[in-house]
Coordinates of C-alpha atoms and ligand atoms in Angstrom, one line a residue:
X197 CA 270.0 87.8 137.4
X198 CA 272.8 88.2 140.0
X199 CA 270.4 87.2 142.8
X200 CA 270.5 83.6 141.6
X201 CA 274.1 83.0 142.5
X202 CA 274.2 83.3 146.3
X203 CA 276.1 86.2 147.9
X204 CA 278.0 83.9 150.0
X205 CA 279.5 82.3 146.9
X206 CA 280.5 85.6 145.4
X207 CA 282.0 86.6 148.7
X208 CA 284.1 83.5 148.7
X209 CA 285.0 83.8 145.1
X210 CA 286.2 87.3 145.5
X211 CA 288.5 86.5 148.3
X212 CA 290.0 83.6 146.3
X213 CA 290.4 85.5 143.1
X214 CA 293.3 87.9 142.7
X215 CA 292.4 90.7 140.3
X216 CA 296.1 91.3 139.5
X217 CA 296.4 87.8 138.2
X218 CA 293.1 87.9 136.4
X219 CA 294.1 91.0 134.6
X220 CA 297.8 90.3 134.1
X221 CA 297.0 87.1 132.2
X222 CA 295.0 89.2 129.7
X223 CA 296.8 92.7 129.9
X224 CA 300.4 92.3 131.1
X225 CA 300.8 94.5 134.2
X226 CA 303.9 96.3 135.6
X227 CA 304.4 96.9 139.3
X228 CA 304.5 100.6 140.2
X229 CA 304.7 101.2 143.9
X230 CA 301.8 99.5 145.6
X231 CA 299.8 99.2 142.5
X232 CA 300.2 97.7 139.0
X233 CA 299.9 99.6 135.8
X234 CA 299.4 99.0 132.0
X235 CA 298.3 100.9 129.0
X236 CA 294.5 100.8 129.3
X237 CA 292.8 98.1 127.3
X238 CA 289.6 100.1 127.1
X239 CA 291.1 103.2 125.4
X240 CA 294.0 103.8 123.2
X241 CA 297.0 105.3 124.8
X242 CA 300.8 105.4 124.9
X243 CA 301.5 106.1 128.5
X244 CA 299.9 103.9 131.1
X245 CA 296.9 105.4 133.1
X246 CA 295.3 102.0 133.9
X247 CA 296.1 101.0 137.5
X248 CA 295.1 97.8 139.5
X249 CA 295.1 97.9 143.1
X250 CA 295.8 94.7 144.9
X251 CA 294.6 96.2 148.2
X252 CA 291.2 97.2 146.9
X253 CA 291.0 94.4 144.3
X254 CA 289.9 97.1 142.0
X255 CA 291.1 98.5 138.7
X256 CA 290.7 102.1 137.5
X257 CA 291.8 104.0 134.4
X258 CA 292.6 107.7 135.0
X259 CA 292.3 108.2 131.2
X260 CA 288.9 106.9 130.4
X261 CA 287.3 106.4 133.8
X262 CA 286.7 102.7 133.4
X263 CA 286.8 100.8 136.7
X264 CA 285.5 97.8 138.6
X265 CA 286.2 94.5 140.2
X266 CA 287.6 91.4 138.6
X267 CA 284.1 90.4 137.7
X268 CA 283.5 93.8 136.1
X269 CA 286.8 93.5 134.2
X270 CA 285.8 90.3 132.6
X271 CA 282.4 91.5 131.8
X272 CA 283.9 94.5 130.1
X273 CA 287.0 93.0 128.5
X274 CA 285.5 89.7 127.3
X275 CA 282.0 90.9 126.9
X276 CA 280.6 88.4 129.4
X277 CA 277.4 88.5 131.2
X278 CA 277.6 88.6 135.1
X279 CA 277.0 84.8 135.5
X280 CA 279.4 84.0 132.7
X281 CA 282.1 86.2 134.3
X282 CA 281.5 84.6 137.7
X283 CA 281.6 81.1 136.0
X284 CA 285.1 82.0 134.4
X285 CA 286.5 83.3 137.6
X286 CA 285.2 80.2 139.5
X287 CA 286.7 78.0 136.9
X288 CA 290.2 79.7 137.3
X289 CA 290.2 79.1 141.0
X290 CA 288.5 75.6 140.9
X291 CA 285.2 76.4 142.4
X292 CA 281.8 75.3 141.2
X293 CA 279.1 77.9 140.9
X294 CA 276.1 76.9 143.1
X295 CA 272.7 78.2 141.8
X296 CA 270.0 79.2 144.3
X297 CA 266.4 78.5 144.2
X298 CA 264.2 75.6 143.2
X299 CA 263.8 76.8 139.6
X300 CA 267.5 76.8 138.8
X301 CA 267.0 79.6 136.4
X302 CA 270.6 80.2 135.7
X303 CA 271.8 76.9 134.5
X304 CA 268.6 76.5 132.6
X305 CA 269.2 79.9 130.9
X306 CA 272.7 78.8 130.2
X307 CA 271.7 75.5 128.8
X308 CA 269.1 77.3 126.7
X309 CA 271.7 79.6 125.3
X310 CA 274.0 76.8 124.7
X311 CA 271.3 75.2 122.7
X312 CA 270.8 78.3 120.7
X313 CA 274.4 78.6 119.8
X314 CA 274.4 75.0 118.8
X315 CA 271.4 75.4 116.5
X316 CA 273.0 78.4 114.8
X317 CA 276.2 76.4 114.3
X318 CA 274.1 73.6 112.7
X319 CA 272.3 76.2 110.5
X320 CA 275.6 77.6 109.5
X321 CA 277.0 74.1 108.5
X322 CA 273.7 73.5 106.6
X323 CA 273.9 76.6 104.5
X324 CA 277.5 75.9 103.7
X325 CA 276.7 72.5 102.6
X326 CA 273.8 73.7 100.4
X327 CA 276.2 76.0 98.6
X328 CA 278.2 73.0 97.5
X329 CA 275.5 70.4 97.2
X330 CA 272.1 71.8 96.5
X331 CA 271.0 71.6 92.9
X332 CA 270.4 75.4 92.9
X333 CA 273.7 76.1 94.8
X334 CA 275.6 76.7 91.6
X335 CA 273.5 79.9 91.0
X336 CA 275.0 81.2 94.3
X337 CA 278.4 80.1 93.3
X338 CA 278.2 81.7 90.0
X339 CA 277.1 85.0 91.6
X340 CA 279.9 85.0 94.0
X341 CA 282.4 84.2 91.3
X342 CA 281.0 86.9 89.2
X343 CA 281.5 89.3 92.1
X344 CA 285.1 88.2 92.0
X345 CA 285.2 86.2 95.3
X346 CA 287.5 83.3 95.5
X347 CA 286.7 80.0 97.2
X348 CA 289.1 80.8 99.9
X349 CA 287.6 84.0 101.0
X350 CA 284.1 82.6 100.8
X351 CA 285.2 79.7 103.1
X352 CA 286.9 82.1 105.4
X353 CA 283.8 84.1 105.8
X354 CA 281.7 80.9 105.9
X355 CA 279.4 81.9 103.1
X356 CA 276.5 79.6 102.5
X357 CA 273.3 79.3 100.5
X358 CA 269.7 79.2 101.8
X359 CA 267.8 77.3 99.0
X360 CA 264.6 78.6 97.7
X361 CA 261.5 77.2 99.5
X362 CA 259.7 77.9 102.7
X363 CA 260.8 75.0 105.1
X364 CA 264.2 73.8 104.1
X365 CA 265.9 74.7 107.4
X366 CA 262.7 73.8 109.3
X367 CA 262.8 70.3 107.9
X368 CA 266.5 69.9 108.5
X369 CA 266.7 71.1 112.0
X370 CA 263.3 71.6 113.5
X371 CA 262.7 67.9 114.3
X372 CA 260.8 68.6 117.5
X373 CA 258.5 71.3 118.8
X374 CA 261.1 72.4 121.2
X375 CA 263.8 72.8 118.5
X376 CA 261.2 74.7 116.4
X377 CA 260.7 77.0 119.2
X378 CA 264.4 77.5 119.6
X379 CA 264.7 78.3 115.8
X380 CA 262.1 80.9 116.2
X381 CA 264.0 82.4 119.2
X382 CA 267.2 82.6 117.1
X383 CA 265.3 84.4 114.3
X384 CA 265.8 81.5 111.8
X385 CA 262.2 80.7 111.5
X386 CA 259.2 83.1 111.5
X387 CA 255.9 82.2 113.2
X388 CA 252.7 82.9 111.3
X389 CA 249.4 83.9 112.9
X390 CA 248.2 80.3 112.6
X391 CA 251.0 79.2 114.8
X392 CA 252.9 77.5 112.0
X393 CA 256.4 78.7 111.0
X394 CA 258.5 79.0 107.9
X395 CA 262.2 79.8 107.0
X396 CA 263.2 83.4 107.3
X397 CA 266.0 83.1 104.7
X398 CA 265.0 81.8 101.4
X399 CA 267.1 81.8 98.1
X400 CA 269.8 83.9 99.5
X401 CA 273.6 84.0 99.9
X402 CA 274.1 83.6 103.7
X403 CA 276.7 85.5 105.7
X404 CA 277.2 84.1 109.2
X405 CA 277.6 86.9 111.8
X406 CA 280.1 85.9 114.4
X407 CA 280.7 87.2 117.9
X408 CA 284.2 87.8 119.4
X409 CA 284.8 84.3 120.1
X410 CA 283.8 83.3 116.5
X411 CA 280.4 81.7 117.5
X412 CA 277.7 82.3 114.8
X413 CA 275.0 84.5 116.5
X414 CA 273.0 85.6 113.5
X415 CA 273.0 85.7 109.7
X416 CA 272.7 88.3 107.0
X417 CA 271.3 87.2 103.7
X418 CA 271.6 88.7 100.3
X419 CA 269.0 87.9 97.7
X420 CA 270.2 86.3 94.4
X421 CA 269.7 88.6 91.5
X422 CA 267.7 86.0 89.5
X423 CA 265.7 85.0 92.6
X424 CA 262.4 83.4 91.8
X425 CA 261.5 83.8 95.5
X426 CA 258.0 85.2 95.3
X427 CA 256.2 86.8 98.3
X428 CA 253.5 89.3 98.5
X429 CA 256.0 92.1 97.9
X430 CA 259.4 92.6 96.5
X431 CA 261.9 90.7 98.7
X432 CA 264.5 92.9 100.4
X433 CA 267.9 92.9 98.9
X434 CA 269.6 92.4 102.2
X435 CA 268.0 90.7 105.3
X436 CA 269.3 90.3 108.7
X437 CA 268.4 88.1 111.7
X438 CA 266.3 90.2 114.1
X439 CA 267.4 91.0 117.6
X440 CA 267.6 87.8 119.7
X441 CA 269.0 86.8 123.0
X442 CA 272.3 86.2 121.3
X443 CA 272.3 89.1 118.7
X444 CA 272.2 92.7 119.6
X445 CA 272.6 94.9 116.5
X446 CA 273.8 97.9 118.4
X447 CA 276.9 96.0 119.6
X448 CA 277.9 93.6 116.8
X449 CA 280.0 94.4 113.9
X450 CA 280.2 92.1 110.8
X451 CA 283.8 91.2 110.0
X452 CA 285.4 92.2 113.3
X453 CA 286.1 88.6 114.2
X454 CA 287.5 87.9 110.8
X455 CA 289.7 91.0 110.9
X456 CA 291.1 89.8 114.3
X457 CA 291.8 86.4 112.9
X458 CA 293.6 87.8 109.8
X459 CA 295.6 90.6 111.5
X460 CA 297.7 90.7 114.6
X461 CA 298.0 94.4 114.7
X462 CA 295.1 96.5 113.5
X463 CA 296.4 100.0 112.6
X464 CA 293.0 101.0 111.3
X465 CA 289.5 99.8 110.8
X466 CA 287.2 100.8 107.9
X467 CA 283.5 100.9 108.6
X468 CA 281.5 100.2 105.5
X469 CA 277.8 99.7 104.9
X470 CA 277.2 96.0 104.0
X471 CA 278.7 92.6 104.4
X472 CA 279.2 92.3 100.8
X473 CA 281.5 95.3 101.0
X474 CA 283.5 93.7 103.8
X475 CA 284.0 90.4 101.8
X476 CA 284.8 92.2 98.6
X477 CA 287.5 94.3 100.3
X478 CA 288.9 91.2 102.0
X479 CA 289.2 89.7 98.5
X480 CA 291.5 92.5 97.6
X481 CA 293.5 92.0 100.7
X482 CA 292.0 94.9 102.6
X483 CA 291.5 92.9 105.7
X484 CA 290.3 95.6 108.1
X485 CA 286.8 96.4 107.0
X486 CA 283.7 95.9 109.3
X487 CA 280.0 96.7 108.8
X488 CA 277.3 97.5 111.2
X489 CA 274.1 95.5 110.7
X490 CA 271.3 97.5 109.6
X491 CA 271.9 100.2 112.3
X492 CA 273.7 103.5 112.5
X493 CA 277.1 103.2 114.3
X494 CA 276.5 103.4 118.1
X495 CA 278.9 104.5 120.7
X496 CA 279.1 100.9 121.8
X497 CA 280.2 99.9 118.3
X498 CA 282.8 102.6 118.5
X499 CA 284.2 101.7 121.8
X500 CA 284.5 98.1 120.7
X501 CA 286.4 99.3 117.5
X502 CA 288.7 101.6 119.6
X503 CA 289.6 98.7 121.8
X504 CA 291.4 97.0 119.0
X505 CA 292.6 100.0 116.9
X506 CA 293.5 103.6 117.3
X507 CA 292.0 104.7 114.0
X508 CA 288.4 104.2 112.5
X509 CA 287.7 105.4 109.0
X510 CA 284.0 105.7 107.9
X511 CA 283.5 105.0 104.3
X512 CA 280.4 106.6 102.8
X513 CA 279.0 107.1 99.3
X514 CA 279.7 110.5 97.9
X515 CA 276.2 111.5 97.4
X516 CA 274.0 113.6 99.6
X517 CA 272.7 110.6 101.5
X518 CA 276.2 109.6 102.1
X519 CA 277.1 113.0 103.5
X520 CA 274.1 113.1 105.8
X521 CA 274.9 109.6 107.1
X522 CA 278.5 110.8 107.8
X523 CA 277.4 113.8 109.8
X524 CA 275.1 111.5 111.9
X525 CA 278.0 109.2 112.4
X526 CA 280.1 112.2 113.5
X527 CA 277.5 113.3 115.9
X528 CA 277.1 109.8 117.5
X529 CA 281.0 109.7 117.9
X530 CA 281.4 113.1 119.7
X531 CA 281.0 111.7 123.3
X532 CA 283.6 109.1 122.8
X533 CA 286.2 111.2 121.0
X534 CA 289.4 112.0 122.7
X535 CA 293.2 112.2 122.1
X536 CA 294.6 108.9 120.9
X537 CA 291.3 108.1 119.0
X538 CA 291.3 109.1 115.4
X539 CA 288.1 109.1 113.3
X540 CA 288.1 110.0 109.6
X541 CA 285.6 110.2 106.9
X542 CA 286.0 108.9 103.4
X543 CA 283.7 109.6 100.6
X544 CA 283.6 107.4 97.4
X545 CA 283.0 108.9 94.0
X546 CA 279.3 109.2 93.3
X547 CA 277.8 106.0 92.0
X548 CA 280.4 103.8 93.6
X549 CA 280.2 101.5 96.6
X550 CA 283.3 99.9 98.2
X551 CA 282.7 96.7 96.3
X552 CA 282.6 98.4 92.8
X553 CA 285.3 100.8 93.8
X554 CA 287.9 98.2 95.0
X555 CA 287.3 96.1 91.8
X556 CA 288.0 99.3 89.7
X557 CA 291.1 100.5 91.4
X558 CA 292.3 97.5 93.4
X559 CA 294.1 97.6 96.7
X560 CA 296.6 100.3 96.1
X561 CA 294.0 102.6 94.6
X562 CA 291.6 102.0 97.4
X563 CA 294.1 102.6 100.0
X564 CA 295.1 105.9 98.3
X565 CA 291.4 106.9 98.6
X566 CA 291.6 106.2 102.3
X567 CA 294.5 108.5 102.6
X568 CA 292.4 111.4 101.3
X569 CA 289.8 110.8 104.0
X570 CA 288.8 114.0 106.0
X571 CA 289.9 114.0 109.5
X572 CA 287.3 114.5 112.3
X573 CA 287.8 118.2 112.8
X574 CA 288.1 119.0 109.1
X575 CA 284.7 117.3 108.3
X576 CA 283.3 118.9 111.4
X577 CA 284.1 122.5 110.5
X578 CA 283.7 121.9 106.8
X579 CA 280.1 120.8 107.5
X580 CA 279.3 123.7 109.8
X581 CA 281.1 126.1 107.4
X582 CA 278.7 125.1 104.6
X583 CA 275.7 126.0 107.0
X584 CA 277.1 129.4 108.0
X585 CA 278.8 132.1 105.9
X586 CA 282.0 132.8 107.8
X587 CA 282.7 135.9 105.8
X588 CA 280.1 137.8 107.6
X589 CA 280.0 138.6 111.4
X590 CA 276.5 137.1 111.7
X591 CA 277.6 134.0 110.0
X592 CA 280.5 133.6 112.3
X593 CA 278.3 134.1 115.3
X594 CA 276.0 131.5 113.9
X595 CA 279.0 129.1 113.4
X596 CA 279.9 129.5 117.1
X597 CA 276.4 128.9 118.3
X598 CA 276.1 125.8 116.1
X599 CA 279.4 124.4 117.1
X600 CA 279.2 125.0 120.9
X601 CA 276.6 122.4 121.9
X602 CA 278.4 119.9 119.8
X603 CA 281.8 120.7 121.3
X604 CA 280.2 120.3 124.7
X605 CA 279.5 116.7 123.9
X606 CA 283.2 116.0 123.5
X607 CA 284.8 114.6 126.6
X608 CA 287.1 117.1 128.3
X609 CA 290.7 116.9 127.2
X610 CA 293.4 117.9 124.7
X611 CA 291.1 117.1 121.7
X612 CA 288.2 119.2 122.8
X613 CA 290.6 122.0 123.6
X614 CA 292.0 121.8 120.1
X615 CA 288.6 121.8 118.5
X616 CA 287.6 124.9 120.6
X617 CA 290.8 126.7 119.4
X618 CA 290.0 125.8 115.8
X619 CA 286.5 127.3 116.3
X620 CA 288.0 130.4 117.6
X621 CA 290.3 130.8 114.6
X622 CA 287.5 130.2 112.1
X623 CA 285.1 132.6 114.0
X624 CA 287.9 135.2 113.9
X625 CA 287.3 136.0 117.5
X626 CA 289.2 138.8 119.1
X627 CA 291.7 137.9 121.9
X628 CA 289.3 138.8 124.7
X629 CA 286.4 137.0 123.1
X630 CA 288.6 134.0 122.5
X631 CA 289.7 134.0 126.1
X632 CA 286.2 134.1 127.4
X633 CA 285.3 131.3 125.1
X634 CA 288.2 129.2 126.2
X635 CA 287.5 130.1 129.9
X636 CA 284.1 128.8 129.5
X637 CA 285.3 125.6 127.9
X638 CA 288.0 125.3 130.6
X639 CA 285.3 125.6 133.3
X640 CA 283.5 122.6 131.9
X641 CA 286.7 120.7 131.6
X642 CA 287.1 121.1 135.5
X643 CA 283.6 120.0 136.0
X644 CA 284.1 117.0 133.8
X645 CA 287.3 115.8 135.6
X646 CA 285.7 115.8 139.0
X647 CA 283.2 113.3 137.7
X648 CA 286.1 110.9 137.2
X649 CA 286.7 111.1 140.9
X650 CA 290.4 111.5 140.7
X651 CA 292.1 112.4 144.0
X652 CA 294.0 115.2 142.5
X653 CA 290.8 117.0 141.8
X654 CA 289.4 116.7 145.3
X655 CA 292.6 117.6 147.0
X656 CA 292.7 121.2 148.1
X657 CA 288.9 121.3 147.8
X658 CA 286.5 121.2 150.8
X659 CA 287.3 118.2 153.0
X660 CA 285.5 115.0 152.6
X661 CA 282.4 114.4 154.5
X662 CA 282.9 112.0 157.4
X663 CA 280.6 109.4 155.7
X664 CA 282.6 109.5 152.5
X665 CA 285.9 109.3 154.4
X666 CA 284.7 106.3 156.4
X667 CA 283.5 104.5 153.3
X668 CA 286.7 105.5 151.4
X669 CA 288.8 103.9 154.2
X670 CA 286.7 100.8 154.4
X671 CA 287.1 100.1 150.8
X672 CA 290.8 100.4 151.2
X673 CA 290.8 98.2 154.4
X674 CA 287.5 96.5 155.2
X675 CA 288.9 95.1 158.4
X676 CA 288.4 98.6 159.9
X677 CA 284.7 97.9 160.2
X678 CA 285.6 95.8 163.3
X679 CA 286.6 99.0 165.1
X680 CA 283.3 100.8 164.5
X681 CA 281.0 99.6 167.3
X682 CA 277.4 99.2 166.7
X683 CA 276.6 100.7 163.3
X684 CA 272.9 101.1 164.1
X685 CA 273.6 104.1 166.2
X686 CA 274.1 106.2 163.1
X687 CA 270.8 105.4 161.4
X688 CA 269.1 108.5 163.0
X689 CA 271.5 110.9 161.4
X690 CA 269.8 112.5 158.5
X691 CA 272.8 112.9 156.1
X692 CA 273.3 111.6 152.6
X693 CA 275.0 108.2 152.4
X694 CA 274.7 107.3 156.1
X695 CA 272.5 104.3 155.4
X696 CA 274.8 103.0 153.0
X697 CA 277.6 103.4 155.5
X698 CA 275.6 101.5 158.1
X699 CA 274.8 98.8 155.7
X700 CA 278.4 98.4 154.7
X701 CA 279.6 98.3 158.3
X702 CA 276.9 95.6 159.2
X703 CA 277.8 93.4 156.3
X704 CA 281.6 93.7 157.1
X705 CA 281.0 93.0 160.9
X706 CA 279.0 89.9 159.9
X707 CA 281.6 88.8 157.3
X708 CA 285.1 89.8 158.7
X709 CA 286.8 88.2 155.8
X710 CA 285.0 90.1 153.1
X711 CA 287.3 92.0 150.8
X712 CA 286.5 95.3 148.9
X713 CA 285.7 93.6 145.7
X714 CA 283.2 91.2 147.3
X715 CA 281.7 94.2 149.0
X716 CA 281.3 96.1 145.7
X717 CA 279.8 93.0 144.1
X718 CA 276.9 93.2 146.6
X719 CA 275.8 96.4 145.1
X720 CA 276.3 95.5 141.5
X721 CA 274.1 97.5 139.2
X722 CA 272.7 99.7 141.8
X723 CA 273.0 103.4 142.5
X724 CA 274.8 102.8 145.8
X725 CA 277.0 100.4 143.8
X726 CA 278.2 103.1 141.4
X727 CA 278.7 105.4 144.4
X728 CA 280.9 102.9 146.1
X729 CA 282.8 102.2 142.8
X730 CA 283.4 106.0 142.4
X731 CA 284.9 106.1 145.8
X732 CA 286.9 103.0 145.2
X733 CA 288.6 104.6 142.2
X734 CA 289.9 107.4 144.3
X735 CA 293.5 107.1 145.4
X736 CA 294.0 107.1 149.0
X737 CA 296.2 110.1 150.0
X738 CA 297.7 108.1 152.8
X739 CA 298.7 104.5 152.6
X740 CA 300.0 103.5 155.9
X741 CA 297.7 101.3 157.9
X742 CA 298.1 103.7 160.9
X743 CA 296.8 106.7 159.0
X744 CA 294.0 104.7 157.5
X745 CA 292.9 103.7 160.8
X746 CA 293.2 107.2 162.3
X747 CA 291.1 108.7 159.5
X748 CA 288.5 106.0 159.8
X749 CA 288.2 106.5 163.6
X750 CA 288.2 110.2 163.1
X751 CA 285.4 110.1 160.6
X752 CA 283.3 107.9 162.9
X753 CA 284.0 110.1 165.9
X754 CA 282.8 113.1 163.9
X755 CA 279.6 111.2 163.1
X756 CA 279.2 110.3 166.8
X757 CA 279.6 113.8 167.7
X758 CA 276.9 114.9 165.1
X759 CA 274.7 112.1 166.6
X760 CA 275.2 113.3 170.1
X761 CA 274.6 116.9 169.1
X762 CA 271.4 115.8 167.3
X763 CA 270.2 114.0 170.5
X764 CA 271.1 117.0 172.6
X765 CA 269.1 119.4 170.3
X766 CA 266.2 117.1 170.4
X767 CA 266.3 116.9 174.3
X768 CA 266.8 120.6 174.5
X769 CA 263.7 121.2 172.4
X770 CA 261.7 118.9 174.6
X771 CA 263.1 120.5 177.7
X772 CA 261.9 124.0 176.5
X773 CA 258.4 122.6 176.4
X774 CA 259.0 121.2 179.9
X775 CA 258.5 117.6 178.9
X776 CA 261.8 116.0 180.1
X777 CA 261.7 112.8 182.3
X778 CA 264.3 112.7 185.1
X779 CA 266.2 110.1 183.1
X780 CA 266.3 112.5 180.1
X781 CA 267.5 115.3 182.2
X782 CA 270.5 113.1 183.3
X783 CA 271.1 112.1 179.7
X784 CA 271.1 115.7 178.6
X785 CA 273.6 116.7 181.4
X786 CA 275.9 113.7 180.3
X787 CA 275.6 114.8 176.6
X788 CA 276.7 118.4 177.5
X789 CA 279.7 117.0 179.3
X790 CA 280.6 114.6 176.5
X791 CA 280.3 117.2 173.8
X792 CA 282.2 119.9 175.6
X793 CA 285.0 117.3 176.3
X794 CA 285.1 116.3 172.6
X795 CA 285.2 119.9 171.5
X796 CA 288.1 120.7 173.9
X797 CA 289.9 117.6 172.6
X798 CA 289.4 118.6 169.0
X799 CA 290.6 122.2 169.7
X800 CA 293.8 120.7 171.2
X801 CA 294.3 118.3 168.2
X802 CA 293.8 121.2 165.7
X803 CA 296.4 123.3 167.5
X804 CA 298.9 120.5 167.2
Ligands
LIG2159 ZN1 291.4 103.8 129.9

């Protein structure tokens, strides 16, 4: 995808765009030394660990490890695709994105998506109109009234009506073969084996599913109780759009857009099962309910939720199936749990769902229910405690065994530590045992932290390899590449990362004005790219230009020495076999001299 926008354009864009401005207009930044900081928009925190480096044109959060360029920030923060993020930045600095290649795939793709959004907006309007105007629409209205929904709430959530019949929407919107094709792509029509198509949603209350910008990207439909709609089999009570280019179930949450419209601050979000629950709760002024769309809650869902609130409460039925679903939700949540994020589990009385419950006890009663929700650790240990009898030694050992792999899934940090302590208490471990357990936990904490690539962790450890050091300094100051001489000379060195270093040096020497973010964009989505990003998120220990230069040159000198040594070893091996030409003999002597001189110089340097 990225290949369709020429590199040269990205290069230019990245030099014109200032990441500080881009982020500051969305997340207000404060200056702190050479960098800028804010409370991280990607995880919930009270003290800022999100930093933006104007030098590197790079952001990094020491709390959650998120990092990237201005393009990456927009992709993450505004949920844009790569071309969309590039378009947005280009618009801000007044550039037009050129698309490469004779096929113009990108604009076509975008045009196509625009058409799809447009068709869904038209479908949306059509269904709403049918709710008011269709002769059968009153059945839907009666149903909604009987469920206690007001006209205001129905309008706010954009509820509509898909009339009975196989081709209402098709006749309304599918005027051309192309539009029919697009309606199939958006999931509104279903194609039969004989090539003909029919309406997916028939005789249903329609719930538009909106993305974070409020665009309709899919629909949910609830069958009317007295539906005459006959198919080969019993129609499903709830029906959702399938996965489409615009709709990814694992990411979208019904009601999140509406919540954000209704509330400025969102102290908590309630995750319920269906869209009817969301709307019913909104009717009782509980404006913070969302629903997944026919899937279990994914980590992507949770990350999206925690971007807007510190607390997520799962609401489940009180029966066995509800408990099982809650345990699955807890398991899915383990890798994204950390301090500052709260997850709780609420169980309704058996036989109730949020819709029936809120109508029975109203807002105050329902919110009192929420207060009784179990917190993460209580539900965790309660569930495991049910599986193991903690009054016996065997049972406690079993508890530890069952808990340990799950605790390992938690990201390192205070929360994991507290969970581990709680486990030790419950397992009634002796001090020695407790300590060894905690030590093991701490060990994995240390490993986890180095993965974030924080400078503090690599300080005092073995020194950086010259390749890494050179790359690190180049990311801080790309102009250093001009001091490097011919990069190709390093290609014979058989050390990890050297090819990447050569490539980086070549690109920078050819494009002396390139900045770090443009450089990083060249490797977007590749393994080398994530390697470079990791390096970019390290803080430099030195920040004066002089020491940057010294360290860079020092690293290259080390590589040169390795290279000469390498050549020297090669020639020596040949010489042992008596195969050296006179030229090679001279070269070997010179190499000896150079290497010895370098070694003496290094020895002097080290004494200083
Ligand atoms: Zn963060």
